Coordinates of N, CA, C and O in Angstrom, one line a residue:
X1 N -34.6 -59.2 -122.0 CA -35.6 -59.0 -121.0 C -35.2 -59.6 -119.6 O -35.5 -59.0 -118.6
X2 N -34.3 -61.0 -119.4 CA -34.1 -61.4 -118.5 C -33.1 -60.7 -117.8 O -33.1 -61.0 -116.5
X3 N -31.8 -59.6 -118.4 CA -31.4 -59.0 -117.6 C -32.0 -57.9 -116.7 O -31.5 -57.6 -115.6
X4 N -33.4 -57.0 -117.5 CA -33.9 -56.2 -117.2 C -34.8 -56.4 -115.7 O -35.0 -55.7 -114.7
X5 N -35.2 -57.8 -116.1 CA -36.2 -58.4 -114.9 C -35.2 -58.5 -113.6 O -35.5 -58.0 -112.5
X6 N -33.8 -59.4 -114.0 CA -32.9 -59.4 -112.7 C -32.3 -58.4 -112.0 O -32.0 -58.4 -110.8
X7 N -31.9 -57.0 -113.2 CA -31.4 -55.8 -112.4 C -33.0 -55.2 -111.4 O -33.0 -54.9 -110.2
X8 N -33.8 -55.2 -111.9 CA -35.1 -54.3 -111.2 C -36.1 -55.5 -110.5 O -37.2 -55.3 -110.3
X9 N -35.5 -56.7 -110.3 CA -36.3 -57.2 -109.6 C -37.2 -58.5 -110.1 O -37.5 -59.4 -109.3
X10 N -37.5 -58.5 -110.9 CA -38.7 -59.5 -111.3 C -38.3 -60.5 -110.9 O -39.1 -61.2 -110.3
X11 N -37.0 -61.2 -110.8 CA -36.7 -62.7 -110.4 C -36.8 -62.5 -108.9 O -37.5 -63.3 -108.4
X12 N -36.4 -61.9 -108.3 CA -36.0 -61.2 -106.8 C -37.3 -61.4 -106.0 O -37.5 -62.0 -104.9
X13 N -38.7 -60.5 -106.8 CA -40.3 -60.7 -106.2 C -40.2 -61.8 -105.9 O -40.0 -62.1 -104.7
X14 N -40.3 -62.8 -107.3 CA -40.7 -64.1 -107.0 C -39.9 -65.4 -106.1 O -40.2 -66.5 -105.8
X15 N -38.8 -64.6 -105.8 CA -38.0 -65.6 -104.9 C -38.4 -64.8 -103.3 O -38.3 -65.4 -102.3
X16 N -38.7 -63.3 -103.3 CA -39.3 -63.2 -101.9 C -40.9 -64.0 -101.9 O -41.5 -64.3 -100.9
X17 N -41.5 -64.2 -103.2 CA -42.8 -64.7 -102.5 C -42.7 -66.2 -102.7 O -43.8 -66.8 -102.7
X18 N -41.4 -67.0 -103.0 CA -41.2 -68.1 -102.2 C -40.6 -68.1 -100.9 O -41.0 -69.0 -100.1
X19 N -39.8 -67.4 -100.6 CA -39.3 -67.2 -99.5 C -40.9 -67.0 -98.3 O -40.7 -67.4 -97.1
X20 N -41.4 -66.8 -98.4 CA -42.4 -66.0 -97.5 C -43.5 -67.3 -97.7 O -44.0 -67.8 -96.7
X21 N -43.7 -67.9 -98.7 CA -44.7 -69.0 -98.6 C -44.0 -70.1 -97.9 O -44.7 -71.0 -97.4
X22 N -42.6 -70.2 -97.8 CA -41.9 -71.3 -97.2 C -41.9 -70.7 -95.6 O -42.1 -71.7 -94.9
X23 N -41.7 -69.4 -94.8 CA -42.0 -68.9 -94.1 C -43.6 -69.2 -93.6 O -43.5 -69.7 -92.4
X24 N -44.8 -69.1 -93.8 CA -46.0 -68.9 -93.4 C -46.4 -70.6 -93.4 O -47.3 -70.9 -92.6
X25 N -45.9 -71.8 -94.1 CA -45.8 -73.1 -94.1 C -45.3 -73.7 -92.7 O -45.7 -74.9 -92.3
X26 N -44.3 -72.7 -91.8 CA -44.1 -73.1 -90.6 C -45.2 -73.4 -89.5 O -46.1 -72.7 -89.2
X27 N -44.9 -74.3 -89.2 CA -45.7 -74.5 -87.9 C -45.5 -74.2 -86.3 O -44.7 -75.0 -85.6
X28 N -46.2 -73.1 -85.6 CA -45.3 -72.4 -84.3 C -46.3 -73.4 -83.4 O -47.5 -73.6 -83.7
X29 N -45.8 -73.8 -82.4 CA -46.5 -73.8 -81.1 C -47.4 -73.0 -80.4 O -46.8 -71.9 -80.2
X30 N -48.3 -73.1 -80.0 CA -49.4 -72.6 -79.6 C -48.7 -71.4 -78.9 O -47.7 -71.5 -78.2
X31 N -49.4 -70.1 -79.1 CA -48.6 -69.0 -78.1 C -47.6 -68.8 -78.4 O -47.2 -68.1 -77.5
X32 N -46.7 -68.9 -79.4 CA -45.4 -68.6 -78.9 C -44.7 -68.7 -80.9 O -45.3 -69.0 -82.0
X33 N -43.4 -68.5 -80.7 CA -42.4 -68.3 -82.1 C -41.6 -69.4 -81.7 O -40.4 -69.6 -81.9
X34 N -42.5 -70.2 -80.9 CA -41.0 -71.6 -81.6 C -42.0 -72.3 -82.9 O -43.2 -72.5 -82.8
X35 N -41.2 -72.7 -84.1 CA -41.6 -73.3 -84.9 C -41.3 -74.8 -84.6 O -40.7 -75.2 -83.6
X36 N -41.7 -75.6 -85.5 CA -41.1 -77.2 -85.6 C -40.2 -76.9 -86.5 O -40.2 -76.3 -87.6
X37 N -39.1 -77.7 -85.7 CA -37.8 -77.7 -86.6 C -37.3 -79.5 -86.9 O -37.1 -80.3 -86.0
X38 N -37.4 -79.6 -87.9 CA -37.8 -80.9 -88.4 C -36.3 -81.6 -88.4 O -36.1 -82.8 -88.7
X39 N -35.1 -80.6 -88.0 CA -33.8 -81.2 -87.6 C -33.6 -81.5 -86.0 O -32.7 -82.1 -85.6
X40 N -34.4 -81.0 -85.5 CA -34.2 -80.5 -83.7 C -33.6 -81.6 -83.3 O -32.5 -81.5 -82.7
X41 N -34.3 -83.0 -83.5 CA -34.0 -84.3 -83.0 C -32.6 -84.7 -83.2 O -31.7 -84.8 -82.4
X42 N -32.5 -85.1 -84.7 CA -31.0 -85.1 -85.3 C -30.2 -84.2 -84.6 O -29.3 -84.9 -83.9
X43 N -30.0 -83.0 -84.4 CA -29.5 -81.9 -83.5 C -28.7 -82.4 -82.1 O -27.5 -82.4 -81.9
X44 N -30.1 -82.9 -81.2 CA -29.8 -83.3 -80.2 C -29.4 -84.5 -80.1 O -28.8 -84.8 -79.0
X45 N -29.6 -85.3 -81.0 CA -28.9 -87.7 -81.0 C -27.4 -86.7 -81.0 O -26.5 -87.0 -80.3
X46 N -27.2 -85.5 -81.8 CA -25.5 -85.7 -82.6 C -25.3 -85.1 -80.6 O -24.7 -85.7 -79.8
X47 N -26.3 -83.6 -80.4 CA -25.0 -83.6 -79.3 C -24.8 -84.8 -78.1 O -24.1 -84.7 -77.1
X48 N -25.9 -86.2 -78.5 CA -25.6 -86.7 -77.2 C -24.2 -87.4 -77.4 O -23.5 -87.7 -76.5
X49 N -24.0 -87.6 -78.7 CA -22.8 -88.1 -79.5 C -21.9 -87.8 -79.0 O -21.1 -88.5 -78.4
X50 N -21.8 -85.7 -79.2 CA -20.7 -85.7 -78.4 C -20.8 -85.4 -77.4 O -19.9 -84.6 -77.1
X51 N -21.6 -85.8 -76.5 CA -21.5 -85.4 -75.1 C -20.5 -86.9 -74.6 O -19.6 -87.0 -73.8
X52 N -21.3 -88.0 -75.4 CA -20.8 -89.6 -75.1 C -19.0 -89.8 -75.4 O -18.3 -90.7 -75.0
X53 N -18.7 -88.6 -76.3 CA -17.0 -88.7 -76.9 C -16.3 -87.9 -75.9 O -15.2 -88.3 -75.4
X54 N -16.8 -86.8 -75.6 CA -16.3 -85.5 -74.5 C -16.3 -86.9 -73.2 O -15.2 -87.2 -73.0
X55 N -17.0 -87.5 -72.7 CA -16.9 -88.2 -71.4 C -15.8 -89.5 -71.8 O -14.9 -90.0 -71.0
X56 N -16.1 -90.1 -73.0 CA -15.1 -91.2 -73.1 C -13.9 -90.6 -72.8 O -13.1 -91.2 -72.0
X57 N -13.5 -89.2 -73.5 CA -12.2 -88.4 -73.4 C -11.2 -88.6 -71.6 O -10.0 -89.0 -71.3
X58 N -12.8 -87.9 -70.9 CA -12.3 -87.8 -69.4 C -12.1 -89.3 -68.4 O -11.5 -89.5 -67.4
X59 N -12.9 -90.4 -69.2 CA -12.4 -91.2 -69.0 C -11.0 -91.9 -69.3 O -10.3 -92.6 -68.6
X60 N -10.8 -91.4 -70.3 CA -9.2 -92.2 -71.0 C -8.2 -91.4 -70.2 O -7.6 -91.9 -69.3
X61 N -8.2 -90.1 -70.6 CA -7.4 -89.0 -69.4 C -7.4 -89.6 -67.6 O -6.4 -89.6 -66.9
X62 N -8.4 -89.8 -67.2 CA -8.4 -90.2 -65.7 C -7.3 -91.6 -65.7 O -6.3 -91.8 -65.0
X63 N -7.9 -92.4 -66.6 CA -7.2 -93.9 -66.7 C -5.6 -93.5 -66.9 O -4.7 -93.8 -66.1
X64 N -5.4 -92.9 -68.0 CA -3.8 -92.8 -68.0 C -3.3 -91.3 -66.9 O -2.3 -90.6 -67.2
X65 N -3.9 -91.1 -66.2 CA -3.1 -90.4 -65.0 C -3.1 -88.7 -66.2 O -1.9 -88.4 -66.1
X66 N -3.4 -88.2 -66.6 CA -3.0 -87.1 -67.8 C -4.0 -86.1 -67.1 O -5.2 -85.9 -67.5
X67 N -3.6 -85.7 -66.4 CA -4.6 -84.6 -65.2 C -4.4 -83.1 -66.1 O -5.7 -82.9 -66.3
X68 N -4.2 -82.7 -66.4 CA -4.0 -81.4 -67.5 C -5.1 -81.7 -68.5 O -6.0 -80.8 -68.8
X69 N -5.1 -82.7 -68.9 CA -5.6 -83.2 -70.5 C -6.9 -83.6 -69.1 O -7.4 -82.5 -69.3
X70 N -7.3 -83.9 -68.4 CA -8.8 -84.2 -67.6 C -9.3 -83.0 -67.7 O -10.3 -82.7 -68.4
X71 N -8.4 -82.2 -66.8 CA -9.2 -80.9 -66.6 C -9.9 -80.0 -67.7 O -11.1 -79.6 -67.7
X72 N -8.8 -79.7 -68.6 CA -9.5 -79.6 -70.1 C -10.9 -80.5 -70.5 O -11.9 -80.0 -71.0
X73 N -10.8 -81.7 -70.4 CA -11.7 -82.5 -70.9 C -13.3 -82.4 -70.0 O -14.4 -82.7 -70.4
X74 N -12.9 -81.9 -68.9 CA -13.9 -82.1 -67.8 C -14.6 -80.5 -68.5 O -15.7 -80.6 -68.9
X75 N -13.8 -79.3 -68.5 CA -14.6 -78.0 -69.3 C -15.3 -78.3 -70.2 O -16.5 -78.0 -70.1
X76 N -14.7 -79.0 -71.4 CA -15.2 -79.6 -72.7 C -16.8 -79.7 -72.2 O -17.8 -79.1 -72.4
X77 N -16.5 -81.1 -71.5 CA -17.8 -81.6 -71.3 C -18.8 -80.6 -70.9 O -19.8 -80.2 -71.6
X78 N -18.4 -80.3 -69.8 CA -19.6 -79.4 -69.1 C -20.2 -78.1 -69.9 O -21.4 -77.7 -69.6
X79 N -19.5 -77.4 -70.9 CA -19.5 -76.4 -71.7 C -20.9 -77.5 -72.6 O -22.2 -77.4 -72.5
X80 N -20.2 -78.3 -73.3 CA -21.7 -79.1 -74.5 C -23.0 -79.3 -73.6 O -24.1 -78.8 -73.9
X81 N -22.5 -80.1 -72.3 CA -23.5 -80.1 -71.7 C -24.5 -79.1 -71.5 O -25.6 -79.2 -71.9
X82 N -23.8 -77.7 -70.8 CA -24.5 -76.7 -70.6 C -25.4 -76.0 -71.8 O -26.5 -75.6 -71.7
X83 N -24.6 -76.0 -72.6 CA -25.5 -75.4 -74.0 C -26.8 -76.8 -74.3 O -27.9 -76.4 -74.4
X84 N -26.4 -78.1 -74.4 CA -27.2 -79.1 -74.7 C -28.5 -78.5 -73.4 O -29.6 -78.6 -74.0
X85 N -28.6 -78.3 -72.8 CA -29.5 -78.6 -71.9 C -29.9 -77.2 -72.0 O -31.1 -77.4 -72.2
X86 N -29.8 -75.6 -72.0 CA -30.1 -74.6 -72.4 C -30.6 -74.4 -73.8 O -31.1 -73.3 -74.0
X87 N -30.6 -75.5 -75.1 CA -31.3 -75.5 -76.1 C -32.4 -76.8 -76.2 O -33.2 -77.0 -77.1
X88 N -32.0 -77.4 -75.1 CA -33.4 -78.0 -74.7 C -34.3 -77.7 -73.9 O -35.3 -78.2 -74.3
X89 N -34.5 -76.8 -72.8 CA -34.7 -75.5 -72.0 C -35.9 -74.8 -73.3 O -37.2 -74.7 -73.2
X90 N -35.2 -74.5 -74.1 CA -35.9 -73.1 -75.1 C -36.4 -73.7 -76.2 O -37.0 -73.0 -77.0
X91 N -36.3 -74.8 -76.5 CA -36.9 -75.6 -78.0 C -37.3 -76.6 -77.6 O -38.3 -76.9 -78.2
X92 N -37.0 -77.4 -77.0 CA -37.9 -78.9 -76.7 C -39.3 -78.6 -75.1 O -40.5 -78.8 -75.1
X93 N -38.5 -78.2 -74.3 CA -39.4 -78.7 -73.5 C -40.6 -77.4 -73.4 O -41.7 -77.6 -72.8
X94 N -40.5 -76.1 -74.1 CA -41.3 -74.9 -73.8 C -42.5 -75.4 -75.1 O -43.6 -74.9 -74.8
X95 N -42.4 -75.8 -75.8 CA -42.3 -76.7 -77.5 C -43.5 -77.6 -76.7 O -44.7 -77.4 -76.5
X96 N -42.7 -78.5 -76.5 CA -44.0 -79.5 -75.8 C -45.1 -79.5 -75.4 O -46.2 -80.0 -75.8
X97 N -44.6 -78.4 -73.9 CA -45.7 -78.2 -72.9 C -46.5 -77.3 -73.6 O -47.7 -77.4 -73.2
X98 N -46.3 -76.3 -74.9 CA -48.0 -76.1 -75.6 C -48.3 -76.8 -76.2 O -49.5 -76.7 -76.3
X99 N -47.9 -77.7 -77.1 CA -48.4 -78.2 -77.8 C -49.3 -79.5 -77.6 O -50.3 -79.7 -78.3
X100 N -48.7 -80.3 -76.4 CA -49.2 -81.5 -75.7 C -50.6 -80.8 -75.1 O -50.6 -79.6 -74.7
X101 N -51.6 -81.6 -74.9 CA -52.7 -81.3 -74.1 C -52.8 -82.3 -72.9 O -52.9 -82.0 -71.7
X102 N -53.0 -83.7 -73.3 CA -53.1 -84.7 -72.5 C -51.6 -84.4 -71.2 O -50.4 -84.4 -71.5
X103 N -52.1 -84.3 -69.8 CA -52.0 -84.3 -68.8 C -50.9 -85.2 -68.6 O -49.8 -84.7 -68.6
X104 N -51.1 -86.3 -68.6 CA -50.0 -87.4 -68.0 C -48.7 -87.2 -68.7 O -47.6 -87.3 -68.1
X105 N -49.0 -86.6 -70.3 CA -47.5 -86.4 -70.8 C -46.3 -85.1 -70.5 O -45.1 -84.9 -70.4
X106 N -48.1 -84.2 -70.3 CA -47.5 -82.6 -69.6 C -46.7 -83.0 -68.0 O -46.0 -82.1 -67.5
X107 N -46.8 -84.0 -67.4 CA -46.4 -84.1 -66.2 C -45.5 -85.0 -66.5 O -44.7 -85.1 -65.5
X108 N -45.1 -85.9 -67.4 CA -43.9 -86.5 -67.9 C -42.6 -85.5 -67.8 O -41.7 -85.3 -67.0
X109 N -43.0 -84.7 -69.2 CA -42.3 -83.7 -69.7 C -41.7 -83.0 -68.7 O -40.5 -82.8 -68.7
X110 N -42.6 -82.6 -67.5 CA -42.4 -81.7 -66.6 C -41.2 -82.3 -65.6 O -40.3 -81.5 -65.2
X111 N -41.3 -83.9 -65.2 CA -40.6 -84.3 -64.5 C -39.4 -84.3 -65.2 O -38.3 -84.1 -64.5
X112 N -39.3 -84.6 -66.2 CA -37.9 -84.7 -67.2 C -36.9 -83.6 -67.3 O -35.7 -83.6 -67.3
X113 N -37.9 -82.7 -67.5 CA -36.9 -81.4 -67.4 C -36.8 -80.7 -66.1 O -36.5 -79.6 -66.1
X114 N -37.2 -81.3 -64.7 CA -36.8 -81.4 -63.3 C -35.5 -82.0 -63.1 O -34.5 -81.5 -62.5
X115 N -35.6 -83.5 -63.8 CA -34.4 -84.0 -63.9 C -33.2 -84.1 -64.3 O -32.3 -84.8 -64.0
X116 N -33.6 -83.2 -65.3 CA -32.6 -82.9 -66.1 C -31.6 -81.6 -65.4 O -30.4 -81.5 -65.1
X117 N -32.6 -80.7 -65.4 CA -31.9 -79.7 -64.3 C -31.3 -80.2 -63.1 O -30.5 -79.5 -62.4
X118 N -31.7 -81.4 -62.8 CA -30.7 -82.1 -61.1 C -29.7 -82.3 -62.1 O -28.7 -81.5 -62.1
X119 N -29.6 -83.4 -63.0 CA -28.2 -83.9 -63.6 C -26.9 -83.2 -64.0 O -25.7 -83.3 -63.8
X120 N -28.0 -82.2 -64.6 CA -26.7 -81.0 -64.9 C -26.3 -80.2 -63.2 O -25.2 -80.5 -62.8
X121 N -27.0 -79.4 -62.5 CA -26.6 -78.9 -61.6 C -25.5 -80.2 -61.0 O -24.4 -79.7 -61.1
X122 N -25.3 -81.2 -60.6 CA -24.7 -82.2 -59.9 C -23.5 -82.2 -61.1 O -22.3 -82.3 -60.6
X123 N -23.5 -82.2 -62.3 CA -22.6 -82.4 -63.2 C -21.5 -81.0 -62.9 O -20.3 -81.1 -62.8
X124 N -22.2 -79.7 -62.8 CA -21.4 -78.7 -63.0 C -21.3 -78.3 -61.5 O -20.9 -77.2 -61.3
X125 N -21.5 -79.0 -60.3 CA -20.7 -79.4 -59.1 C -19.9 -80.0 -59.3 O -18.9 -79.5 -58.9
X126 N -19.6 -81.4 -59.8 CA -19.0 -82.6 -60.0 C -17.5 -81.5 -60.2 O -16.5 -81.3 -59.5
X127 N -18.0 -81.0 -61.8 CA -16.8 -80.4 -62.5 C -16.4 -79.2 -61.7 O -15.3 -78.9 -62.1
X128 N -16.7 -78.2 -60.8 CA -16.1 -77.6 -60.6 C -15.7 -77.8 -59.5 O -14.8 -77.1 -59.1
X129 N -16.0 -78.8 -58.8 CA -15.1 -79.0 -57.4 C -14.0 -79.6 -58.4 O -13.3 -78.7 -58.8
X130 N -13.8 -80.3 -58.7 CA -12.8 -81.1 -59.2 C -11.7 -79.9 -60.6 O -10.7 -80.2 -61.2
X131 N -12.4 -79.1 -60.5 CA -11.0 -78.3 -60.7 C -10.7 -77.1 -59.8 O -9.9 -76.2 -60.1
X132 N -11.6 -77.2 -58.7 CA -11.3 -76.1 -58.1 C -10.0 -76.6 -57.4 O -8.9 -76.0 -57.4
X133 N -10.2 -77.8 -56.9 CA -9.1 -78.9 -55.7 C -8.4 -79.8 -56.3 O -7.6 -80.6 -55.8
X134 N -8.8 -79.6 -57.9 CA -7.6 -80.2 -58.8 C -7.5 -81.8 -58.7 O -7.5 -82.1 -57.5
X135 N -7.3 -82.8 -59.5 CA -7.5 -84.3 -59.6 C -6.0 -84.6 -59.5 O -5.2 -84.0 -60.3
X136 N -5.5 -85.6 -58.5 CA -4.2 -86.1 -58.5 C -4.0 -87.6 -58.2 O -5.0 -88.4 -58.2
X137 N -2.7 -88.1 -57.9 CA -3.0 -89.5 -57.3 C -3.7 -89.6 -56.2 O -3.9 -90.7 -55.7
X138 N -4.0 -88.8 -55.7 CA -4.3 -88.8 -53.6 C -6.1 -89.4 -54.2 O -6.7 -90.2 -53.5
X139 N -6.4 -88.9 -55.0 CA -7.9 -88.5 -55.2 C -8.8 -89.1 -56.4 O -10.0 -89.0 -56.6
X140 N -7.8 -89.8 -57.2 CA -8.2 -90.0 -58.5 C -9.4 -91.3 -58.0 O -10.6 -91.1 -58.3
X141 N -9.1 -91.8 -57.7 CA -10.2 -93.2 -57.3 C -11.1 -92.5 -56.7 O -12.0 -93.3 -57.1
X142 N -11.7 -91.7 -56.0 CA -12.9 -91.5 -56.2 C -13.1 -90.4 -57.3 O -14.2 -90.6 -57.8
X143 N -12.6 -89.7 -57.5 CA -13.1 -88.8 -59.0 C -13.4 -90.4 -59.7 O -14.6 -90.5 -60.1
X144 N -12.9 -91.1 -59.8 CA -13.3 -92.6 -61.2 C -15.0 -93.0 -60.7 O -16.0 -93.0 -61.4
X145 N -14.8 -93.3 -59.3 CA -15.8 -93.7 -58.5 C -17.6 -92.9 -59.6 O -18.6 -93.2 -60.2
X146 N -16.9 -91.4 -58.9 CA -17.8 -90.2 -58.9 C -18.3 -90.3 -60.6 O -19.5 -90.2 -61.1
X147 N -17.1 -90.4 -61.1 CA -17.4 -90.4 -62.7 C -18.5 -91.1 -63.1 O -19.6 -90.6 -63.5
X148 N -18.0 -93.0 -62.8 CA -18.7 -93.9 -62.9 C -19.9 -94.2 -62.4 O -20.4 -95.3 -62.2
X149 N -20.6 -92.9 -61.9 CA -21.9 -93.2 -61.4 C -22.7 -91.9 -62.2 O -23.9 -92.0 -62.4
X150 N -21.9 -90.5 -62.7 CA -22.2 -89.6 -63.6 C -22.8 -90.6 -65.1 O -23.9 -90.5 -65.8
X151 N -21.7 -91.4 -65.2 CA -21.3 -92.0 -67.0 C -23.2 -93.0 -66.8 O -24.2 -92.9 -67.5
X152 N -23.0 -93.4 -66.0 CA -24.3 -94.6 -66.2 C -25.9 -93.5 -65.7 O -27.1 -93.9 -66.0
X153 N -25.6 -92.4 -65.1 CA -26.7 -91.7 -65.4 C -27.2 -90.7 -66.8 O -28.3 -90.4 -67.3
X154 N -25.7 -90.5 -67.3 CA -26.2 -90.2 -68.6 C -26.7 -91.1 -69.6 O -27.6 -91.1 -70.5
X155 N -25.7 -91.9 -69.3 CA -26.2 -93.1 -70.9 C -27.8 -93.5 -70.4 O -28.6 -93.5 -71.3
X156 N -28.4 -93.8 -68.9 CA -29.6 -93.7 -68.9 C -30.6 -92.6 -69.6 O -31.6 -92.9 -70.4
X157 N -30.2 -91.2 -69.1 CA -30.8 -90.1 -69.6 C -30.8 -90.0 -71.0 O -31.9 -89.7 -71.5
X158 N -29.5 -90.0 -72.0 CA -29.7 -90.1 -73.3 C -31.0 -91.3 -73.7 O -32.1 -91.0 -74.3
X159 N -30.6 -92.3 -73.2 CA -31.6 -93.5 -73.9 C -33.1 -93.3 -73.7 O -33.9 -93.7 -74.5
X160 N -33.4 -92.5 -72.5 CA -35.0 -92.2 -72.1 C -34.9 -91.0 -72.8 O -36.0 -90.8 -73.4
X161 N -34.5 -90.5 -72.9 CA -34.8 -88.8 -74.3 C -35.0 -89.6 -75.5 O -36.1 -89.5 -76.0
X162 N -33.9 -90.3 -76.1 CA -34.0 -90.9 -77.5 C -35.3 -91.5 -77.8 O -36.1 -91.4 -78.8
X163 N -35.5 -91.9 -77.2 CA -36.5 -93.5 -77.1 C -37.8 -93.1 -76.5 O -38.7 -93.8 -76.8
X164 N -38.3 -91.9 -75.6 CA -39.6 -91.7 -75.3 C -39.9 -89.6 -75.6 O -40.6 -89.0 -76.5
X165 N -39.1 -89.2 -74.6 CA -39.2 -87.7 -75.0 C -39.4 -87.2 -76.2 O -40.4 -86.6 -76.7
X166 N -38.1 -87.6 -76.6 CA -37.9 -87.1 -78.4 C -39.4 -87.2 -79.3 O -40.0 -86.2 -79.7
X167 N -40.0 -88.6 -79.5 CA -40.9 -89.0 -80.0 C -42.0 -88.2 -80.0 O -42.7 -88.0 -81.0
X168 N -42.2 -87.6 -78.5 CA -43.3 -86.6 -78.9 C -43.2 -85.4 -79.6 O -44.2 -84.7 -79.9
X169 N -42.1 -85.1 -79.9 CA -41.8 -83.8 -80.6 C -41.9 -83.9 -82.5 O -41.0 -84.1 -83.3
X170 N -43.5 -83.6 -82.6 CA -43.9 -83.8 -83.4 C -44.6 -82.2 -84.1 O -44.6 -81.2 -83.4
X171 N -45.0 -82.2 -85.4 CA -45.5 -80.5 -85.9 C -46.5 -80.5 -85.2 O -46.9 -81.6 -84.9
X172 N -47.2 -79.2 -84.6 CA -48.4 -78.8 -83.9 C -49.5 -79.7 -84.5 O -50.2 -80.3 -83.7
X173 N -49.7 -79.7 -85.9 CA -50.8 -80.0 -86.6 C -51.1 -81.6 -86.1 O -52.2 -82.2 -86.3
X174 N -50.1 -82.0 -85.7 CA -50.9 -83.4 -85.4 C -50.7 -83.9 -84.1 O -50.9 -85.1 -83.9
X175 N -50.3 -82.9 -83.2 CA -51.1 -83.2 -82.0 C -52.3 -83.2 -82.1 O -52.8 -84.0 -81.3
X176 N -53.3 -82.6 -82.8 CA -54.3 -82.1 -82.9 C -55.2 -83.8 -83.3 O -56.4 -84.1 -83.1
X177 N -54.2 -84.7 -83.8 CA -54.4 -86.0 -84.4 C -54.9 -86.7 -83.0 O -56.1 -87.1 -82.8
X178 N -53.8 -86.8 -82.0 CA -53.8 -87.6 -81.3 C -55.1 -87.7 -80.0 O -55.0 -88.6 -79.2

């Protein structure tokens, strides 16, 4: 019988009508098909991870003069970056703003991902002047300069994402709590 049930299906139903009850268990954001994704956060600590290893990189590269091995490292970064901040764009902060009601947070949220859009636009200036005109000895001290004022705005920005943003990104059901 049990091969009978698996060629024509009987096991197959019952695993589409778990499939579909694990499906309708999701919780979407008001308005919209973003669900809560109960990894999102983990997701984003890992890419700040590597966003923090991609920059240690262009740091070590700048320090030992290895301008080949920068320039590569300077793409690196900007490439994680770019995606990091276009899947925060579409899942965190669209996520939020329905789900949050209270005001003061909606205008948190709002300035954050203002600033976040400055950081990156200034980042993917940073990086393309600097391979448009290329990093040498003539120039390297302020690229370090320029760097070192990039490096302490991120490790800011990571730590205020980790530590307040992130936190509100909770299942729809219990905004409803708060």
């Amino acid at each position: 019988m049990a091969l009978f049930s698996k060629l024509f299906g009987g096991r197959g139903q019952h695993a589409t009508a778990g499939a579909a009850t694990a499906r309708s268990e999701k919780q979407y954001a008001p308005g919209t098909q973003l669900a809560y994704d109960d990894q999102l956060i983990k997701r984003f600590t890992g890419h700040h991870r590597t966003l923090l290893a991609h920059f240690n990189g262009i740091v070590q590269a700048g320090e030992g003069r290895r301008y080949d091995e920068l320039a590569l490292a300077l793409k690196q970064f900007l490439n994680v970056l770019e995606q990091h901040i276009l899947e925060e764009n579409l899942r965190l902060y669209i996520y939020l703003e329905k789900c949050i009601n209270d005001e003061d947070h909606k205008q948190m949220i709002r300035e954050m991902k203002q600033e976040m859009g400055r950081i990156g636009q200034s980042v993917r200036l940073f990086v393309r002047h600097h391979l448009e005109f290329g990093i040498n000895d003539q120039n390297i001290g302020k690229f370090r300069h320029e760097l070192k004022d990039i490096g302490a705005a991120l490790v800011d920005r990571i730590r205020r994402e980790e530590d307040g943003l992130y936190t509100l990104y909770l299942p729809p059901s219990n905004y409803q709590l708060l």
